[in-house]
PDB file of C-alpha atoms in Angstrom:
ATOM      1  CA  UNK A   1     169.009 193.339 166.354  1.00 31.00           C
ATOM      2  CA  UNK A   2     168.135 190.725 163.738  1.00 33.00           C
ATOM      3  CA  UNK A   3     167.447 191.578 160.313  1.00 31.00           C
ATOM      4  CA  UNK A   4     163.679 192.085 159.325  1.00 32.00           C
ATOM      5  CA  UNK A   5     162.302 190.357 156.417  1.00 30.00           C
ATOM      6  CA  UNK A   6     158.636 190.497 156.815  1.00 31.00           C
ATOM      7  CA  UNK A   7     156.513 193.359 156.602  1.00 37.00           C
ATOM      8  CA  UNK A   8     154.492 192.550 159.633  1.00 37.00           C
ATOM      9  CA  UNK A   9     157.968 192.856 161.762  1.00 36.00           C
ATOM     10  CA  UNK A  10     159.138 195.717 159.444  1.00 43.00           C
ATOM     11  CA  UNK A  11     157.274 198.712 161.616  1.00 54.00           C
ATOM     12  CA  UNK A  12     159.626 197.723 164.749  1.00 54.00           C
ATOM     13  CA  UNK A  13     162.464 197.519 163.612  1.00 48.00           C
ATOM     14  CA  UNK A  14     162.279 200.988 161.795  1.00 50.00           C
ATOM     15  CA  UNK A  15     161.090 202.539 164.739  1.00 56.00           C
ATOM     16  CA  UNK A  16     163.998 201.337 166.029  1.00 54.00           C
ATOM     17  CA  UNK A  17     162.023 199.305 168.797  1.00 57.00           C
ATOM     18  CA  UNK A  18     164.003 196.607 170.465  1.00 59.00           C
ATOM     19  CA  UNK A  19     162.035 196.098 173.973  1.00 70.00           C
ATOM     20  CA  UNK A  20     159.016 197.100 175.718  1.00 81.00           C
ATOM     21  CA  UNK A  21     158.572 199.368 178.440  1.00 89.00           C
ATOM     22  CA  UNK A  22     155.682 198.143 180.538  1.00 91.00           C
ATOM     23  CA  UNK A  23     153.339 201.100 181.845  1.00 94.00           C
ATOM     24  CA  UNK A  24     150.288 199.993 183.265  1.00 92.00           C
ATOM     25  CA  UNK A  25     148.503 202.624 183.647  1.00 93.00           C
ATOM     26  CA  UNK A  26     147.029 203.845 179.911  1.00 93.00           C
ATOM     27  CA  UNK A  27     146.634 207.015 181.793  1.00 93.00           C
ATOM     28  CA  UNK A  28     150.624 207.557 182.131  1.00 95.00           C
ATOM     29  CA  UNK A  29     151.386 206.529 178.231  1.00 96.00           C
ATOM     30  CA  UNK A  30     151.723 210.236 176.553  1.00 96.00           C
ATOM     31  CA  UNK A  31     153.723 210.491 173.131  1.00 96.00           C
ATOM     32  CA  UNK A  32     156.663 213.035 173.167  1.00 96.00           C
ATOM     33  CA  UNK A  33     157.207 214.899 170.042  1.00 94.00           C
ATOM     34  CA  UNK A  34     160.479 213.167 168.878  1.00 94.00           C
ATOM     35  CA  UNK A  35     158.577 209.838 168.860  1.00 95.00           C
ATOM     36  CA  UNK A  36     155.380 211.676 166.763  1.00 95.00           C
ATOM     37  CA  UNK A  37     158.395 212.733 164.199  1.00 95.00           C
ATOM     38  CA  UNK A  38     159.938 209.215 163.806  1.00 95.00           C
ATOM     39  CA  UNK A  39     156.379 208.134 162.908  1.00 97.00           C
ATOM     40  CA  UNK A  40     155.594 210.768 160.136  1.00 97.00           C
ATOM     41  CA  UNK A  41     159.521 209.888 158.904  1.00 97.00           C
ATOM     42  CA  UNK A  42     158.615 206.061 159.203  1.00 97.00           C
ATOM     43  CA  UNK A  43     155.016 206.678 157.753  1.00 97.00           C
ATOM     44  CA  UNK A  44     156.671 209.414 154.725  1.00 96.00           C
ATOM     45  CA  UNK A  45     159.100 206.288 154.131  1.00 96.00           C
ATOM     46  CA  UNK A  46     156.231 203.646 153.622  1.00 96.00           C
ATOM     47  CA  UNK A  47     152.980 205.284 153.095  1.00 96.00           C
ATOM     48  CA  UNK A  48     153.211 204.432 149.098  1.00 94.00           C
ATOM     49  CA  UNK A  49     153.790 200.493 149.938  1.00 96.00           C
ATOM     50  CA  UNK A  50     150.437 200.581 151.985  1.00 97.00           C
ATOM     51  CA  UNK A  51     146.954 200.663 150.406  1.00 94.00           C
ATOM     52  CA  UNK A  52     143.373 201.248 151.993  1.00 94.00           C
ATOM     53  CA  UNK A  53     141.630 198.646 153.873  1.00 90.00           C
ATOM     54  CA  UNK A  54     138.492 199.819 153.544  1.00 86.00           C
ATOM     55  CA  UNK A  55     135.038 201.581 152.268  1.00 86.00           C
ATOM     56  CA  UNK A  56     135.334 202.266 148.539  1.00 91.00           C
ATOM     57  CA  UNK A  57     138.342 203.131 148.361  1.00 90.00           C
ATOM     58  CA  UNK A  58     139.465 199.473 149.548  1.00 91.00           C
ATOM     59  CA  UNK A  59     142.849 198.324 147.545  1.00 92.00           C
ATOM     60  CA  UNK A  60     143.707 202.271 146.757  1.00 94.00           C
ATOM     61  CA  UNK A  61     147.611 203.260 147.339  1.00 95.00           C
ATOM     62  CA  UNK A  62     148.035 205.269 150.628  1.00 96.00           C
ATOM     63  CA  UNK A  63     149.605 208.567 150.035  1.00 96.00           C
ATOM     64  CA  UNK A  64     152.276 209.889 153.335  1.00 96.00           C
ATOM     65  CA  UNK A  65     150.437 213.307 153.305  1.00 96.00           C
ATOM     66  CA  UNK A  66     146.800 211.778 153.586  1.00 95.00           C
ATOM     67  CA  UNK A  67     147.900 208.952 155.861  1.00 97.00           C
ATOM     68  CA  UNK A  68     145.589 208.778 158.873  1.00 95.00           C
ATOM     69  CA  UNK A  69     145.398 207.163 162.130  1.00 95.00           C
ATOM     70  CA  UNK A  70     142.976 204.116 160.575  1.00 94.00           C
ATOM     71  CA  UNK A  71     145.562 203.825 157.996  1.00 96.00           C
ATOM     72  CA  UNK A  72     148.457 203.627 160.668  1.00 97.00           C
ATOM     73  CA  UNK A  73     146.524 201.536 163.151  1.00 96.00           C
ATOM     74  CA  UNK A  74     146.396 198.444 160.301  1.00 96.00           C
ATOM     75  CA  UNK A  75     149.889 199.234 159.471  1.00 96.00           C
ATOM     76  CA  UNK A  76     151.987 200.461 161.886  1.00 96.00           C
ATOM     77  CA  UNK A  77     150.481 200.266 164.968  1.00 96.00           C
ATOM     78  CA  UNK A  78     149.089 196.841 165.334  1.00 94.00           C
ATOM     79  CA  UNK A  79     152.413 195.381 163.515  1.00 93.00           C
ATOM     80  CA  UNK A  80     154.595 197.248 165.179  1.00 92.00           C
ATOM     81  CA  UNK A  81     153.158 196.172 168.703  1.00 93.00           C
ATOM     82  CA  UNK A  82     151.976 192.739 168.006  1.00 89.00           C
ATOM     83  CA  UNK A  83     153.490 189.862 170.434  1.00 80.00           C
ATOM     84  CA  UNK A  84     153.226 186.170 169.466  1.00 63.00           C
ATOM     85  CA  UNK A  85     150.402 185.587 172.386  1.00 62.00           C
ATOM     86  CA  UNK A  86     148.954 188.297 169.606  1.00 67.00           C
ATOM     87  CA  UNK A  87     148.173 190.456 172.973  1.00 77.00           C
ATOM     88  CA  UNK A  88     150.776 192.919 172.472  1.00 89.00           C
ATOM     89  CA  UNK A  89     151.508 196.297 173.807  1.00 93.00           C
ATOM     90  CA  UNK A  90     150.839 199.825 173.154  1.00 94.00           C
ATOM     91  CA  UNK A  91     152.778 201.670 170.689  1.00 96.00           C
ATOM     92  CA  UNK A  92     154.255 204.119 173.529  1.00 96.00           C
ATOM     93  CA  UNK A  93     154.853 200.847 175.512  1.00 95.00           C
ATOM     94  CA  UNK A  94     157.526 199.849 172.494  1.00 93.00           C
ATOM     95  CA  UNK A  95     158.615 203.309 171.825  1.00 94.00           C
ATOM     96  CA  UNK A  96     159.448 204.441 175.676  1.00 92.00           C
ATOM     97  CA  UNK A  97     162.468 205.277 177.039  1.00 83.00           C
ATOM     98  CA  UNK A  98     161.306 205.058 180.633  1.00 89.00           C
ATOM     99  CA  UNK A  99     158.205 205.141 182.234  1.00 89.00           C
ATOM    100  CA  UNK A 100     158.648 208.395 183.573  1.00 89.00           C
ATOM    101  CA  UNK A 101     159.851 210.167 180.143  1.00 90.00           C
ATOM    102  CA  UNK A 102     156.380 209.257 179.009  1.00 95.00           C
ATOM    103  CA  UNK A 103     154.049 210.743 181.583  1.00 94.00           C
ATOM    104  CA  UNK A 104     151.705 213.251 179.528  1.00 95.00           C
ATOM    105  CA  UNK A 105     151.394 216.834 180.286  1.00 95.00           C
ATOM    106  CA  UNK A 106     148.623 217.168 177.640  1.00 94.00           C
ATOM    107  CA  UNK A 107     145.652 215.479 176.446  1.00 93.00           C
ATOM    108  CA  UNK A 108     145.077 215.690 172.530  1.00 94.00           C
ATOM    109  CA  UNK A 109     141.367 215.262 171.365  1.00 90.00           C
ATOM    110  CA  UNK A 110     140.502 214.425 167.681  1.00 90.00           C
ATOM    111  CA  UNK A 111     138.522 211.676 165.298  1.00 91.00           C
ATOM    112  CA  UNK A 112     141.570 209.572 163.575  1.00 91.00           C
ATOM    113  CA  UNK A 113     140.856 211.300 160.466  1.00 92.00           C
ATOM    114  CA  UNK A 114     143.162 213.967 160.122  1.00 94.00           C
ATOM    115  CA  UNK A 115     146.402 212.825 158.132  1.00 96.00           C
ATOM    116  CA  UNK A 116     149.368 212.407 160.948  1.00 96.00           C
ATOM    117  CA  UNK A 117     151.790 214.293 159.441  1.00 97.00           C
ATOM    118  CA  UNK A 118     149.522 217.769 159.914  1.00 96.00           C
ATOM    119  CA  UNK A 119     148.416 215.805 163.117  1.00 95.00           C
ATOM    120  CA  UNK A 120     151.963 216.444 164.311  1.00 96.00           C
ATOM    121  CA  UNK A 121     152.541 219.602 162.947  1.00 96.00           C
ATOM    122  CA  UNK A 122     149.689 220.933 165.318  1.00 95.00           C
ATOM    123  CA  UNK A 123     150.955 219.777 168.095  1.00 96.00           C
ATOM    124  CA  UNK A 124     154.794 220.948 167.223  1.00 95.00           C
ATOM    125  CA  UNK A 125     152.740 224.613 166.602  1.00 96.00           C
ATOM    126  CA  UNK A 126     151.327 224.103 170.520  1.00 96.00           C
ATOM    127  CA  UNK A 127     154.622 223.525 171.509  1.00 96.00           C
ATOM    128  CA  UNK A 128     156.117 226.410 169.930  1.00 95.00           C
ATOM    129  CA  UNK A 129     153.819 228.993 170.801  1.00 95.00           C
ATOM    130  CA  UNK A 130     153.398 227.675 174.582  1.00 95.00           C
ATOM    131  CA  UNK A 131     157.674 227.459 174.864  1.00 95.00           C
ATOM    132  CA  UNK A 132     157.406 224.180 175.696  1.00 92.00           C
ATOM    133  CA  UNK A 133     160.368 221.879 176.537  1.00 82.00           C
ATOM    134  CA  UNK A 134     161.215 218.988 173.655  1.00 79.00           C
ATOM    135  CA  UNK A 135     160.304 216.370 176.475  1.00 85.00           C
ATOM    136  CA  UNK A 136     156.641 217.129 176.540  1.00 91.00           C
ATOM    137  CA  UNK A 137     154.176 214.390 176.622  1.00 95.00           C
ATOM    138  CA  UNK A 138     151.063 214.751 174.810  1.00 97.00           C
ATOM    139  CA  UNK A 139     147.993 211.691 175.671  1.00 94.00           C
ATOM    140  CA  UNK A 140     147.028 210.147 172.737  1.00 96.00           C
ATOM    141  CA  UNK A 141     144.464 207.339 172.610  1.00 92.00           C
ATOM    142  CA  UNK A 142     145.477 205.675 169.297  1.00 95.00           C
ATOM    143  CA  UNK A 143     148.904 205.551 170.900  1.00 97.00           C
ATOM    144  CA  UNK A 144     148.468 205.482 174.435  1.00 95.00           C
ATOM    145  CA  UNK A 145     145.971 202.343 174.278  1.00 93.00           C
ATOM    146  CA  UNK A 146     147.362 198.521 173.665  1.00 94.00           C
ATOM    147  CA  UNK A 147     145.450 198.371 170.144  1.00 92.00           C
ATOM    148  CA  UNK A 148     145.285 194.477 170.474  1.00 91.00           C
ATOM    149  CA  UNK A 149     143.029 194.506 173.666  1.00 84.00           C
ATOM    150  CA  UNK A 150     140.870 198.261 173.398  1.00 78.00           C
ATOM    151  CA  UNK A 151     138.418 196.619 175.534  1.00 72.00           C
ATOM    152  CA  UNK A 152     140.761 196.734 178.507  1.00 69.00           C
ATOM    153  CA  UNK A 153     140.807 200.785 178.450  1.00 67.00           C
ATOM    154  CA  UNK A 154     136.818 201.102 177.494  1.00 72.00           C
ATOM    155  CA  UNK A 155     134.063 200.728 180.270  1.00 63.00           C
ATOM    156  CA  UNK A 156     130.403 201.158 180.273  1.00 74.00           C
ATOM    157  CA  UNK A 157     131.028 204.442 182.511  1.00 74.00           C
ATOM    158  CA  UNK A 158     133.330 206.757 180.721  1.00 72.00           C
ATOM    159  CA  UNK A 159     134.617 208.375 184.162  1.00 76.00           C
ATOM    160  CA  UNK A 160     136.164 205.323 184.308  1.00 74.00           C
ATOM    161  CA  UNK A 161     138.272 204.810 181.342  1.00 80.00           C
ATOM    162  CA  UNK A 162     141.617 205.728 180.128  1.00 83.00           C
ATOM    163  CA  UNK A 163     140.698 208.469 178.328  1.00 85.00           C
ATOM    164  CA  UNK A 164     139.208 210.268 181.566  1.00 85.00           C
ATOM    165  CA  UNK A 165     142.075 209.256 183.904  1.00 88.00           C
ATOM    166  CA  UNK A 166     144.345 210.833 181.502  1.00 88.00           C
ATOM    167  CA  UNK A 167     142.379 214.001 181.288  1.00 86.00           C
ATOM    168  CA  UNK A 168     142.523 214.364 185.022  1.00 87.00           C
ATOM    169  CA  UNK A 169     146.197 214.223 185.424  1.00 90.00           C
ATOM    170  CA  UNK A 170     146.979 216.211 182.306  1.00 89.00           C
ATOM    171  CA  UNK A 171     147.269 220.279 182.761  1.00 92.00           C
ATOM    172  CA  UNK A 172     145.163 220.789 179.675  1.00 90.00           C
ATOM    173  CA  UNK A 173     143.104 219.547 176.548  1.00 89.00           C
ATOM    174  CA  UNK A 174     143.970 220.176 172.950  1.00 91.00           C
ATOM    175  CA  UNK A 175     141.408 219.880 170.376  1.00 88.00           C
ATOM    176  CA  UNK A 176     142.993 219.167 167.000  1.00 91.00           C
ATOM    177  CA  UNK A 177     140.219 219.532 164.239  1.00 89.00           C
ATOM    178  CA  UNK A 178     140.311 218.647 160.846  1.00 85.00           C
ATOM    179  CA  UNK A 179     138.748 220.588 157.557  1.00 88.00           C
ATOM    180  CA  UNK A 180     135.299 219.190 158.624  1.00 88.00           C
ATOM    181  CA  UNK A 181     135.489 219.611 162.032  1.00 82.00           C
ATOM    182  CA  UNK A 182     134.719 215.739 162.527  1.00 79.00           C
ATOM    183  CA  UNK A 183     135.304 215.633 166.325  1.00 77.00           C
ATOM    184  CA  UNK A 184     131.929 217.325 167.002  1.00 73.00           C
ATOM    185  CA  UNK A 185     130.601 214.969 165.622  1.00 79.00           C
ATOM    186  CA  UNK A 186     132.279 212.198 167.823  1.00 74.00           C
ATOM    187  CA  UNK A 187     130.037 211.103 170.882  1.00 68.00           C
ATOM    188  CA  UNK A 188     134.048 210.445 172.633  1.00 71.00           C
ATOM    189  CA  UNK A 189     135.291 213.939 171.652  1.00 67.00           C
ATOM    190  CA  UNK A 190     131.703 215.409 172.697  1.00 68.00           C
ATOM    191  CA  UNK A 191     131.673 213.760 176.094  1.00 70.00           C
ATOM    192  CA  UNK A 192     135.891 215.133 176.592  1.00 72.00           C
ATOM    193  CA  UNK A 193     134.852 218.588 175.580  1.00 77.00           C
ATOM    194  CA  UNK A 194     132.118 218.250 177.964  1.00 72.00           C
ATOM    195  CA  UNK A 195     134.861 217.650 180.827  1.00 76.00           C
ATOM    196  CA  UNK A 196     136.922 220.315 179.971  1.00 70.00           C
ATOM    197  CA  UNK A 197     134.359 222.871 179.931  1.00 68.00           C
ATOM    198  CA  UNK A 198     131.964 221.625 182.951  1.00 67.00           C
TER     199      UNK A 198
END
């Protein structure tokens, strides 16, 4: 692999990301735990060299234990998975190992806002308690969706996005909540704990 010099490129070639593994349905992109970890490693590693794009806070130094998914998307995930047609890929696209070691078991629901490290650390606590193997693949939209091209996984009817295809093939929903309990608050997290419970 060639040596990375720009900071834009930097993301991939930490994550040790050398080709992309094409899944086309969103619906089959889950996240396995060992792939969550190199991200909180990667994000631990880098959070300090990244500052806030926005709100008031705009131009304030990101910390690794308060990093959140709107903080990753900018940069990590957009970086990490951006091609030069600037279409790109999904971040579980560049991480897979084969499109079969990605299919999710479980669909994760929550508002971006909680930091990823405890993000991760819920869903390594589901996987404890449950005895679940270390391949397990959880559904994660901020991961699971090509971040360049959103649009393509959103319609008008939300039985016929991404998300909801996902929910149907998974065995189960997690909620993950942070200390406000944001997601009910969250039309998208309202109308997926509508499906689980209906």
């Amino acid at each position: 692999m060639s040596r990375c010099t720009c900071h834009v490129v930097r993301p991939a070639c930490a994550l040790g990301l050398e080709e992309i593994c094409t899944i086309k349905d969103t619906a089959h992109r889950g996240i396995r735990l060992v792939q969550l970890r190199q991200i909180v490693i990667f994000v631990s590693k880098m959070a300090t060299s990244w500052y806030e794009t926005y709100g008031s806070n705009s131009g304030a130094q990101l910390a690794a234990e308060t990093v959140n998914l709107y903080q990753a998307n900018v940069w990590l995930i957009k970086p990490a998975t951006k091609d030069r047609a600037g279409r790109g890929c999904s971040l579980v696209e560049a991480m897979a190992v084969s499109v079969d070691a990605q299919t999710p078991s479980w669909f994760v629901s929550h508002a971006w806002v909680e930091p990823i490290c405890k993000f991760e650390a819920c869903l390594e606590q589901h996987a404890h308690v449950r005895e679940l193997a270390g391949h397990t693949s959880y559904w994660v939209c901020a991961y699971a969706n090509n971040q360049h091209d959103v649009e393509e996984d959103i319609a008008n009817n939300p039985r016929c996005t991404s998300f909801y295809r996902a929910m149907q093939k998974c065995q189960g929903v997690i909620l993950i909540l942070d200390k406000d309990g944001t997601p009910f608050e969250r039309i998208w997290c309202c109308f997926e704990e509508t499906i689980v419970v209906n």
